[in-house]
mmCIF file of C-alpha atoms (C1' of nucleotides) in Angstrom:
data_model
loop_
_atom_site.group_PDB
_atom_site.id
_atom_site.type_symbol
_atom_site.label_atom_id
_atom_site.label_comp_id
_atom_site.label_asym_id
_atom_site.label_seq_id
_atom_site.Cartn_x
_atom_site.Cartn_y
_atom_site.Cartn_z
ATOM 1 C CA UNK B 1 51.694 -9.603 27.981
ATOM 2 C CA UNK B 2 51.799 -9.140 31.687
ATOM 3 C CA UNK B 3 51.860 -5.697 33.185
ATOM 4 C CA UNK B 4 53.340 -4.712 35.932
ATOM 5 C CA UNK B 5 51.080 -2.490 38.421
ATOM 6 C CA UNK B 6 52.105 1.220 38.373
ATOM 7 C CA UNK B 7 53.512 1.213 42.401
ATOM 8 C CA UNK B 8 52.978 -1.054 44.966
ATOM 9 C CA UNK B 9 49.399 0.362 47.028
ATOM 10 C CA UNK B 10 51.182 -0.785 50.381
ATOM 11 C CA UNK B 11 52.074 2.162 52.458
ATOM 12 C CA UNK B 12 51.247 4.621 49.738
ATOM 13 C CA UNK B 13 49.369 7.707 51.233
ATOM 14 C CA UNK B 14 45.787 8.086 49.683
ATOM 15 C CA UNK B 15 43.345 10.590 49.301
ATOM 16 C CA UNK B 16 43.288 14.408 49.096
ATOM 17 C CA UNK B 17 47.116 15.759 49.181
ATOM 18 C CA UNK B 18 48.466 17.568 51.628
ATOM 19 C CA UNK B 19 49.918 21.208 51.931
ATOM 20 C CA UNK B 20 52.771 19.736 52.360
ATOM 21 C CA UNK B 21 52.872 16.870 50.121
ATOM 22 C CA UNK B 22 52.252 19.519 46.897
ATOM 23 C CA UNK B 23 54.959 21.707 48.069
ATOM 24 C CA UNK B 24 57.141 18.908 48.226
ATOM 25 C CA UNK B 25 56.151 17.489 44.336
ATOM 26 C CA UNK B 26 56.289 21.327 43.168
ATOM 27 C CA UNK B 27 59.510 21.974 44.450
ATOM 28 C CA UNK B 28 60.648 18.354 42.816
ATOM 29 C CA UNK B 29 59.358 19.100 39.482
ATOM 30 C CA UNK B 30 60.511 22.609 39.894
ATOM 31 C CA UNK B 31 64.463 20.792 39.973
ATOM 32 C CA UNK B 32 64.275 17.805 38.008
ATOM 33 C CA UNK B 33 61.160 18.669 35.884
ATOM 34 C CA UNK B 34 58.384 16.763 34.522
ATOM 35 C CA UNK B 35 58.639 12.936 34.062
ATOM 36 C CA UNK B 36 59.944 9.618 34.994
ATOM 37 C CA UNK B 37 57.029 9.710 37.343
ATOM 38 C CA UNK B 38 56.953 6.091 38.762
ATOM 39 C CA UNK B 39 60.375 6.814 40.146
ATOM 40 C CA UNK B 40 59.278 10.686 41.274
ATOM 41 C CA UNK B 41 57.804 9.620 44.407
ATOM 42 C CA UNK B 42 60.718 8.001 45.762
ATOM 43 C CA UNK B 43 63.733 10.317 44.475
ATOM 44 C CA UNK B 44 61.270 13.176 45.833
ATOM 45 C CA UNK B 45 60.371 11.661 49.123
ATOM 46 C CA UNK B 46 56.474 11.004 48.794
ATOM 47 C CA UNK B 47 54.462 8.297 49.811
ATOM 48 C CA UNK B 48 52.281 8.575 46.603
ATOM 49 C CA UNK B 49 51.417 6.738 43.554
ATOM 50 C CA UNK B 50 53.640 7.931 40.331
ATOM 51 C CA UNK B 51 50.721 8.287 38.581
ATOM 52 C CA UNK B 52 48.751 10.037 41.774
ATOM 53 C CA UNK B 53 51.617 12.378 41.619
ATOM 54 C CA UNK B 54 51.412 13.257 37.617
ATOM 55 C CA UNK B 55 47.657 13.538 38.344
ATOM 56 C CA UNK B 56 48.063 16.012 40.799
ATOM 57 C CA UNK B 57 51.093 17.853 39.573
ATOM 58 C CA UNK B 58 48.791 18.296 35.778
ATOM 59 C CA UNK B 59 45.358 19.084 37.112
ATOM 60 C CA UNK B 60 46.217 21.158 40.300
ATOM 61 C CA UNK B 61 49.875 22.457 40.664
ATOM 62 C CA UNK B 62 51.108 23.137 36.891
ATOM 63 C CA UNK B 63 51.397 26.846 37.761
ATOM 64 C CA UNK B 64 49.793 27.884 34.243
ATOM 65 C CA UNK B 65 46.518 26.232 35.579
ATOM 66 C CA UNK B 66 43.235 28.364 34.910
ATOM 67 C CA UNK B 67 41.360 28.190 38.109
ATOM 68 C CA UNK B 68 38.047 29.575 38.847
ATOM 69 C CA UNK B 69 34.503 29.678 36.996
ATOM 70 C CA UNK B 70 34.605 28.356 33.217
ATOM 71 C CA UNK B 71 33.496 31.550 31.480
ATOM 72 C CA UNK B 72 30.521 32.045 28.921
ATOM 73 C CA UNK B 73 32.870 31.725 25.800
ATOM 74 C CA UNK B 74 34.445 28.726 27.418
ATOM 75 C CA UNK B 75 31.176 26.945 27.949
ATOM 76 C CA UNK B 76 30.180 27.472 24.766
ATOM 77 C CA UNK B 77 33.667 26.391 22.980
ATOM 78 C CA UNK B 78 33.847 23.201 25.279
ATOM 79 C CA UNK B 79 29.915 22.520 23.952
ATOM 80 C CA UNK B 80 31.054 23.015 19.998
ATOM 81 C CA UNK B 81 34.017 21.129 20.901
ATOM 82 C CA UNK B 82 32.437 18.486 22.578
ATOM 83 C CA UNK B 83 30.087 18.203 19.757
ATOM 84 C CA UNK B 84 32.944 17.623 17.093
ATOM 85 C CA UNK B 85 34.998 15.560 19.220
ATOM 86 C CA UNK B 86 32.982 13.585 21.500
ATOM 87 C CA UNK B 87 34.180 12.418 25.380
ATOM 88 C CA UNK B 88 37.806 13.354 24.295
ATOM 89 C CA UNK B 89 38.199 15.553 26.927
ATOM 90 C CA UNK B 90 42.275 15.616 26.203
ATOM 91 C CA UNK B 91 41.616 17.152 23.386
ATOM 92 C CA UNK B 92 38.774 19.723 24.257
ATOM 93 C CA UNK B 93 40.801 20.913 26.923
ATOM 94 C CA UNK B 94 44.180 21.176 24.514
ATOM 95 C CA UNK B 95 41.824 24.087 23.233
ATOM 96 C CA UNK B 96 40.858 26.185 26.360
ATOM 97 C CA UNK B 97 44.661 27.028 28.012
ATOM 98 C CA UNK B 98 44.666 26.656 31.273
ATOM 99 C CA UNK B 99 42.252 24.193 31.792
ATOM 100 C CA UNK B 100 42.452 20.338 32.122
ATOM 101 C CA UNK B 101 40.731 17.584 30.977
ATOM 102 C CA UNK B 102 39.536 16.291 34.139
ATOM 103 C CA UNK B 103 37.916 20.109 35.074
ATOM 104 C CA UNK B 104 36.192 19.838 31.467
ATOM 105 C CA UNK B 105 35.221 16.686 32.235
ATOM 106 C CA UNK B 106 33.804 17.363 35.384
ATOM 107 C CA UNK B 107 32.014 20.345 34.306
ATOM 108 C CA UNK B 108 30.376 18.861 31.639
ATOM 109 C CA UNK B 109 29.080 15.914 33.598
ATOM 110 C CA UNK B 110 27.914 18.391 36.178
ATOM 111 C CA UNK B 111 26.584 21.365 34.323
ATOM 112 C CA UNK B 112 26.821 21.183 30.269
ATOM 113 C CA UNK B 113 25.395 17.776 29.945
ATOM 114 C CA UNK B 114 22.212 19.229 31.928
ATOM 115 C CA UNK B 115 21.952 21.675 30.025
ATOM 116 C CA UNK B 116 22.075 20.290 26.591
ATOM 117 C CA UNK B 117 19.454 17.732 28.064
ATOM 118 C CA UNK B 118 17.257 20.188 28.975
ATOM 119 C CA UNK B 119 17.645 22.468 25.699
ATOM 120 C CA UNK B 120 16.778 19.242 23.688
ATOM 121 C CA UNK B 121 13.766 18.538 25.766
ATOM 122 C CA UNK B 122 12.618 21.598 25.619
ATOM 123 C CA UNK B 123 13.281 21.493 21.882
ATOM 124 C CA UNK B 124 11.461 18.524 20.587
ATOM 125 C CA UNK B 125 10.465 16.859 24.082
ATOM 126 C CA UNK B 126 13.052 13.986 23.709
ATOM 127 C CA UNK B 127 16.593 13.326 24.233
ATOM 128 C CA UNK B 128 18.221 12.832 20.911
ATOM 129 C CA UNK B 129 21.389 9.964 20.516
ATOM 130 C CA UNK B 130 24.202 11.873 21.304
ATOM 131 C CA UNK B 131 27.626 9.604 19.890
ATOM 132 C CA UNK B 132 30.128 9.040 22.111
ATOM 133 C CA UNK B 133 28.204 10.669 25.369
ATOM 134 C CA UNK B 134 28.298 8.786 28.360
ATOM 135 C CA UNK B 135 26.444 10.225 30.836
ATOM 136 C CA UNK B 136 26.863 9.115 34.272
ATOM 137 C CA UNK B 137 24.277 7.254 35.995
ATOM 138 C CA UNK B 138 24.767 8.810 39.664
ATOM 139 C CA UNK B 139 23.621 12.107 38.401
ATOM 140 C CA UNK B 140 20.554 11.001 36.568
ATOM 141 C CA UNK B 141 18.010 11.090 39.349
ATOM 142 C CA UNK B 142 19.228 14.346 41.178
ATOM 143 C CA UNK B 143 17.959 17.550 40.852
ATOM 144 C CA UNK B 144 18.832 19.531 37.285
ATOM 145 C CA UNK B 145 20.472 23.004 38.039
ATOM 146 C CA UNK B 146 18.860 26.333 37.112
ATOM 147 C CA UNK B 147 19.822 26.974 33.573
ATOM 148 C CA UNK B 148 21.924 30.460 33.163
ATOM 149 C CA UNK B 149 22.731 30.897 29.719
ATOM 150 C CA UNK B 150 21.449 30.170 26.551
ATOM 151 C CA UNK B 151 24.035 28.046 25.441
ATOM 152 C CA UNK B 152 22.529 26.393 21.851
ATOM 153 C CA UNK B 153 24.510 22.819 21.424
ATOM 154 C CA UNK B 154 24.608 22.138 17.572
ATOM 155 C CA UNK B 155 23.425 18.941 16.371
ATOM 156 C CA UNK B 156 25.300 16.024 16.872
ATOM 157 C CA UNK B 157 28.510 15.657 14.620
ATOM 158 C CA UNK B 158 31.316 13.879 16.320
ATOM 159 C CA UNK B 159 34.413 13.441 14.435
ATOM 160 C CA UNK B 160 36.236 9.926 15.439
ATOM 161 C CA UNK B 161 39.896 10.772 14.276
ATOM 162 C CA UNK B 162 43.104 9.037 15.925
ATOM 163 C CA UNK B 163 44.458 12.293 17.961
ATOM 164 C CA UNK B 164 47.417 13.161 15.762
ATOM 165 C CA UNK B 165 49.598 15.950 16.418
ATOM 166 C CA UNK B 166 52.385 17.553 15.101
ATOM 167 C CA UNK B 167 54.210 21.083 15.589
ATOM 168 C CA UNK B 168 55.088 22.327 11.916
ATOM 169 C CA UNK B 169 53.296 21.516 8.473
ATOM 170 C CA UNK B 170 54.281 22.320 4.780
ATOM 171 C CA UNK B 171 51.104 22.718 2.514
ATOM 172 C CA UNK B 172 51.383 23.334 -1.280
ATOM 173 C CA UNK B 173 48.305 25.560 -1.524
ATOM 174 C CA UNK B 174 45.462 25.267 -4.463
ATOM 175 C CA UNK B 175 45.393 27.214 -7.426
ATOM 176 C CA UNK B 176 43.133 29.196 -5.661
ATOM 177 C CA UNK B 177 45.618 30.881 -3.259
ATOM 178 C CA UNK B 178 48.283 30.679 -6.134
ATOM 179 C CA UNK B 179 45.881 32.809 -8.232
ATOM 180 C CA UNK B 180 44.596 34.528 -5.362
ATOM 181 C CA UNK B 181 46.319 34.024 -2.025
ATOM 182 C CA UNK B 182 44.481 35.414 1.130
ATOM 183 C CA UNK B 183 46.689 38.387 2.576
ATOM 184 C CA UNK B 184 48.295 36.252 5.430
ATOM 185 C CA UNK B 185 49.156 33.689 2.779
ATOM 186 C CA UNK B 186 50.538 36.277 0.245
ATOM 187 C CA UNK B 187 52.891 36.994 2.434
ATOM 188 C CA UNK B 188 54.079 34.331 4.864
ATOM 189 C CA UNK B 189 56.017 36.680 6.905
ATOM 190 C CA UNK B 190 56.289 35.053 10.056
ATOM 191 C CA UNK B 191 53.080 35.882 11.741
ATOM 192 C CA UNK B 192 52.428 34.505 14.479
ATOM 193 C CA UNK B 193 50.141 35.176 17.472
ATOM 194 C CA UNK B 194 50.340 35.191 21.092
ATOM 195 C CA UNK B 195 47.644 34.221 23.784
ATOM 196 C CA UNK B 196 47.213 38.159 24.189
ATOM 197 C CA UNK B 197 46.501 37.963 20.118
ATOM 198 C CA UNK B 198 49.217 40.047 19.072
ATOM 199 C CA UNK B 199 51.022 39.012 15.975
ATOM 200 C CA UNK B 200 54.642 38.903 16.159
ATOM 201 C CA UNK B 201 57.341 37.717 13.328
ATOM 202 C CA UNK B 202 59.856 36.130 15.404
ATOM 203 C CA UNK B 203 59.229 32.016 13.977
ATOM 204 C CA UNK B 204 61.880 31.090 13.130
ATOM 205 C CA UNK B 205 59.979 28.691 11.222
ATOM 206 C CA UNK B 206 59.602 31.434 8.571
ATOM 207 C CA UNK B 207 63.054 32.623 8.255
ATOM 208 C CA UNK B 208 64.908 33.233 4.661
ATOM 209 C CA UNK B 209 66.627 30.688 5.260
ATOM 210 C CA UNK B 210 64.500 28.063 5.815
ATOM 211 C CA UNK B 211 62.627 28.594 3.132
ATOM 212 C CA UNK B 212 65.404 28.167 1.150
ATOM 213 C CA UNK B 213 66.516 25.432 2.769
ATOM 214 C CA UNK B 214 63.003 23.666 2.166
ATOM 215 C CA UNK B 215 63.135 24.682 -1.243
ATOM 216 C CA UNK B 216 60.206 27.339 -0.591
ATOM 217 C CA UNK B 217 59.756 30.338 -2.379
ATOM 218 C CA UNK B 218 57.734 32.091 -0.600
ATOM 219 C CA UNK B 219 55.060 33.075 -2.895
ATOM 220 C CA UNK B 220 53.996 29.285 -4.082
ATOM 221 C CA UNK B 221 54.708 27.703 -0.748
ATOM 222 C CA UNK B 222 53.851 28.299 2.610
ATOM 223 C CA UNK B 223 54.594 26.888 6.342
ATOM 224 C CA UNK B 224 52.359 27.094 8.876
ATOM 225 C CA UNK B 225 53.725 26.654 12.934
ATOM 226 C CA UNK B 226 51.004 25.886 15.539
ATOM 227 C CA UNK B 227 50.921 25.884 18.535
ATOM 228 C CA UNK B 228 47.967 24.875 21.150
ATOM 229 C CA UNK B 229 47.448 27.563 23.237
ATOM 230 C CA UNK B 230 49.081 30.280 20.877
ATOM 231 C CA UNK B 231 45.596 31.700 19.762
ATOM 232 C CA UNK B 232 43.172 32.913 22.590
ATOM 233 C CA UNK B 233 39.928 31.586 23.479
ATOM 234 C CA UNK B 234 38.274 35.139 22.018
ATOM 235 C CA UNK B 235 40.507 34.379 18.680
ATOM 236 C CA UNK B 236 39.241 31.031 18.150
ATOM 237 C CA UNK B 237 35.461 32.404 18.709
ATOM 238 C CA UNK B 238 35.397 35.084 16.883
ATOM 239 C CA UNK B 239 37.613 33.511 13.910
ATOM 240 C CA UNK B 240 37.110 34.558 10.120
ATOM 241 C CA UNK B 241 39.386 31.814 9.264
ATOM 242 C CA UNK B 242 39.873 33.327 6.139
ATOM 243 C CA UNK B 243 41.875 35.659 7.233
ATOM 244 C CA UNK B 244 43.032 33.984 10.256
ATOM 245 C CA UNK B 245 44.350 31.116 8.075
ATOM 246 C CA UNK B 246 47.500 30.511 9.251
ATOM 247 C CA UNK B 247 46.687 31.056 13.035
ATOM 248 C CA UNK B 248 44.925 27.595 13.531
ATOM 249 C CA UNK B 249 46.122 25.335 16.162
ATOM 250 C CA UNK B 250 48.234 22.073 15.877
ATOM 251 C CA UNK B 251 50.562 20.888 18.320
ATOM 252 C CA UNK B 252 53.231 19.029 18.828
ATOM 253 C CA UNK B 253 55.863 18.101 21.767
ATOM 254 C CA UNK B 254 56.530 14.742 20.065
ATOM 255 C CA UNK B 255 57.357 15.930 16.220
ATOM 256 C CA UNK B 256 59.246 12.532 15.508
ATOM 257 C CA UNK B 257 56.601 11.105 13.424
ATOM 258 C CA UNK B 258 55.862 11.629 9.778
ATOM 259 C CA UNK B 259 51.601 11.501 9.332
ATOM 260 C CA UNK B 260 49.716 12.163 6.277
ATOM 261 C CA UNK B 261 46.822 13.896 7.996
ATOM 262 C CA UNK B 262 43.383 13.348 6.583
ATOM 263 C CA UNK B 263 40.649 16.257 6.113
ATOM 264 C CA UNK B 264 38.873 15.318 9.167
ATOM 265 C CA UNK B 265 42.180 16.023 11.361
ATOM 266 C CA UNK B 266 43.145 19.359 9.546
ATOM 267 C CA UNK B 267 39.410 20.172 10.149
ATOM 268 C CA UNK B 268 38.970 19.454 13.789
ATOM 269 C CA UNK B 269 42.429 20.431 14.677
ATOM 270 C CA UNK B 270 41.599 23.719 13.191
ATOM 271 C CA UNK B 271 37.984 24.699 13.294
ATOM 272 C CA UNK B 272 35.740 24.832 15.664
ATOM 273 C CA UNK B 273 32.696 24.631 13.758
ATOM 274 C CA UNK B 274 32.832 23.679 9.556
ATOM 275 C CA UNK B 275 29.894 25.983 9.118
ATOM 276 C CA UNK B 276 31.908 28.375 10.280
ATOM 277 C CA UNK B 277 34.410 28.157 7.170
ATOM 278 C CA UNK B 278 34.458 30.930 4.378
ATOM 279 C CA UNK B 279 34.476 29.742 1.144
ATOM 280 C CA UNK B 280 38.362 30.499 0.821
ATOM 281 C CA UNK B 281 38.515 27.941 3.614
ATOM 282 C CA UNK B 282 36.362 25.347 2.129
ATOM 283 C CA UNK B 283 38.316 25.718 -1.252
ATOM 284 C CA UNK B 284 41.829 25.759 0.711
ATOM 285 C CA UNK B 285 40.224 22.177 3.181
ATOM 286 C CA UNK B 286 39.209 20.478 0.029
ATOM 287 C CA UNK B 287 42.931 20.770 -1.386
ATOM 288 C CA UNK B 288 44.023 19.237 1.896
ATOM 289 C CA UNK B 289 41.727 16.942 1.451
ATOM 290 C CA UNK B 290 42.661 15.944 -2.163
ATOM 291 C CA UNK B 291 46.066 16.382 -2.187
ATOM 292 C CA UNK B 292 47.781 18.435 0.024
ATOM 293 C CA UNK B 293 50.804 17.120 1.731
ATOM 294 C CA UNK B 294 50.976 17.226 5.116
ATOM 295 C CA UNK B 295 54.935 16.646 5.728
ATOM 296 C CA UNK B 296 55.510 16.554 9.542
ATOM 297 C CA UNK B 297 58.817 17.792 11.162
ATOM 298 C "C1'" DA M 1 20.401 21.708 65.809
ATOM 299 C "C1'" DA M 2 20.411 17.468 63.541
ATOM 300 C "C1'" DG M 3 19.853 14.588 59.839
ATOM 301 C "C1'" DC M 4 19.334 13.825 55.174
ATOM 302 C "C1'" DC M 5 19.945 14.646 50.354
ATOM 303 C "C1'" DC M 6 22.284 16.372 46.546
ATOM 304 C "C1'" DC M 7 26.197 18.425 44.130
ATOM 305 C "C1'" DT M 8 30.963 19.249 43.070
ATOM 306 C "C1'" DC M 9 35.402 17.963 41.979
ATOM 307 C "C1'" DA M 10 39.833 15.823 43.301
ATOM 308 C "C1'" DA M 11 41.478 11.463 43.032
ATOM 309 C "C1'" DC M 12 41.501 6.741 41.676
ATOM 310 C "C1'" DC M 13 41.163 2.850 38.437
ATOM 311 C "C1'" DG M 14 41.675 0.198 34.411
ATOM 312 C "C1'" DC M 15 42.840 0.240 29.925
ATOM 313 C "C1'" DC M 16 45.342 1.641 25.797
ATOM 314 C "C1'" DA M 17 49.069 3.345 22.680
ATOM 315 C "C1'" DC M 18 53.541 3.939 21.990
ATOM 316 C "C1'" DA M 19 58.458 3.498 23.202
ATOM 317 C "C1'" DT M 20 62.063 0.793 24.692
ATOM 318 C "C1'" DT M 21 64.580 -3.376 25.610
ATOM 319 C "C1'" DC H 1 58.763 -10.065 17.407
ATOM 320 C "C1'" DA H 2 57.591 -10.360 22.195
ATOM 321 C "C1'" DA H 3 57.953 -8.527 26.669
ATOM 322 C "C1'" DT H 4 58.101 -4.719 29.408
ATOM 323 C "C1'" DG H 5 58.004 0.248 30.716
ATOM 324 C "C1'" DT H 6 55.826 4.596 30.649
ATOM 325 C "C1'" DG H 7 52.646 8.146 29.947
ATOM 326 C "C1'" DG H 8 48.112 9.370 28.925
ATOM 327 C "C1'" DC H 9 43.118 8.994 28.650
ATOM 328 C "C1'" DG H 10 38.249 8.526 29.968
ATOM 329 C "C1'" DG H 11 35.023 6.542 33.292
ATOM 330 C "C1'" DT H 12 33.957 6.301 37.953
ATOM 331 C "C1'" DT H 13 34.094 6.997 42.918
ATOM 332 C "C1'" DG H 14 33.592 9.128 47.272
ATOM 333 C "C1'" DA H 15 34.788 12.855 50.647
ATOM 334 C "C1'" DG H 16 33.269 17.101 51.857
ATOM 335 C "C1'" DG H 17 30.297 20.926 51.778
ATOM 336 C "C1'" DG H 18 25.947 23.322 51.201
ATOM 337 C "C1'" DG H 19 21.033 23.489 51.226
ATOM 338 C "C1'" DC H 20 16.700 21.893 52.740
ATOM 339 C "C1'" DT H 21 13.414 19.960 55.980
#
DNA sequence: AAGCCCCTCAACCGCCACATT
DNA sequence: CAATGTGGCGGTTGAGGGGCT
């Protein structure tokens, strides 16, 4: 099947954007709003590329953009990350707000991959395989940059899951949490947390009435509503994710599909590290994985 | 001061998955 | 079911700037 290309090149401004020519796409988007992006440039007057224009409008002019120096506890989630997921630089990014995948990207082709390289020289004098790590070429023969941290990559373990999101999940938990429920799960009341890491009750998602309307009772059943972006970077550092349990991360904007998720999503979608898990998490992750029912909204 | 080299990062390219017709 | 449209992703490029000689 043939494809059509995205816009015809001819007369199509190239190259860095102008002060001008962002002003004119924010104010666009600001109106209309996101999408329908091969017809953008026309309807808002540019002589751009849809896709140039979604490019720039996603890495540079989305005003919740995080600008400015990737911070210690960034770096070192984007390594873990990285680790788990490999070049999927969609996804590490879904995890740091603010950022995009192309400044990830970039940064860990300029600085992170360095510095991994040298920490495993250093280590045992040899680069080991890394899956899934492309490193480019231009870069190899230029100079390596001071190392400033102490950043300790972990060994390789990439997960290679099909990216699957979705906004709101229903789990049945074990016996375990039956018996023994952690406190969050004891009492679903609503809890949710904001990028600042305060906990509020306002999800709907955990109403009265919804749980009676998914035939919940509250004390067997549970919902859980995530949300990329909803816990901080801090949070998801300094997790005990047995008490954090229900403030993991999965997110949705397209909730019209109906996934069984394996283990290996739940996990990557919701911890950083698997050492990291408590023992209430590995009993709760090896229900999911033997059972639980993921039932997507 | 000039020229060269290297680094950074915004932008481009090609491909893919999914939705729509 | 095939063709087409659209958005998204990851790899790569190259302009521009800074540092070094």
């Amino acid at each position: 099947m043939g494809r059509s290309p995205c816009c015809s090149k001819e007369g199509l401004n190239r190259g860095a954007w102008t002060a001008l020519e962002d002003k004119i796409l924010t104010e666009y988007i600001k109106v209309h709003g996101e999408g329908r992006w091969r017809n953008l440039p026309k309807r808002a007057g540019l002589k751009r590329c849809g896709k140039s224009c979604r490019l720039r409008w996603l890495n540079y002019l989305r005003p919740d953009i995080k600008r400015g120096n990737i911070s210690h506890d960034e770096e070192e989630l984007i390594i873990r990350l990285h680790n788990l997921l490999g070049n999927r630089w969609s996804l590490i990014a879904g995890r740091l707000p603010g950022r995009t995948d192309n400044e990830i990207k970039n940064y860990w082709n300029t600085n992170l991959s360095k510095k991994i390289q040298n920490y495993h020289s250093h280590q045992n004098n040899s680069v080991p395989c890394r899956k899934n790590t492309n490193l480019p070429n231009h870069h190899d023969n230029k100079k390596q940059p001071s190392t400033t941290t102490d950043a300790t990559p972990f060994a390789p373990h990439v997960v290679r899951t099909k990216a699957t999101r979705c906004t709101k999940v229903i789990v049945q938990p074990p016996q375990k949490f039956e018996d023994d429920p952690p406190a969050q799960l004891k009492n679903p009341t609503k809890n949710t947390m904001d990028n600042a890491g305060n906990t509020h009750d306002s999800d709907p998602i955990y109403d009265d009435d919804d749980v009676s309307q998914n035939g919940l009772d509250g004390s067997m059943d549970f919902l859980m509503n995530f949300n990329v972006g909803d816990v901080s970077l801090c949070d998801l550092l300094n997790s005990d994710f047995s008490v954090d349990l229900c403030d993991f991360n999965y997110s949705n904007d397209n909730s019209s599909s109906n996934e069984n998720l394996s283990f290996e999503d739940w996990n990557l979608s919701n911890s950083v590290e698997p050492n990291m898990a408590s023992d209430d998490l590995r009993s709760f992750a090896s229900f999911v994985e033997t059972g639980g029912d993921w039932l997507a909204e």
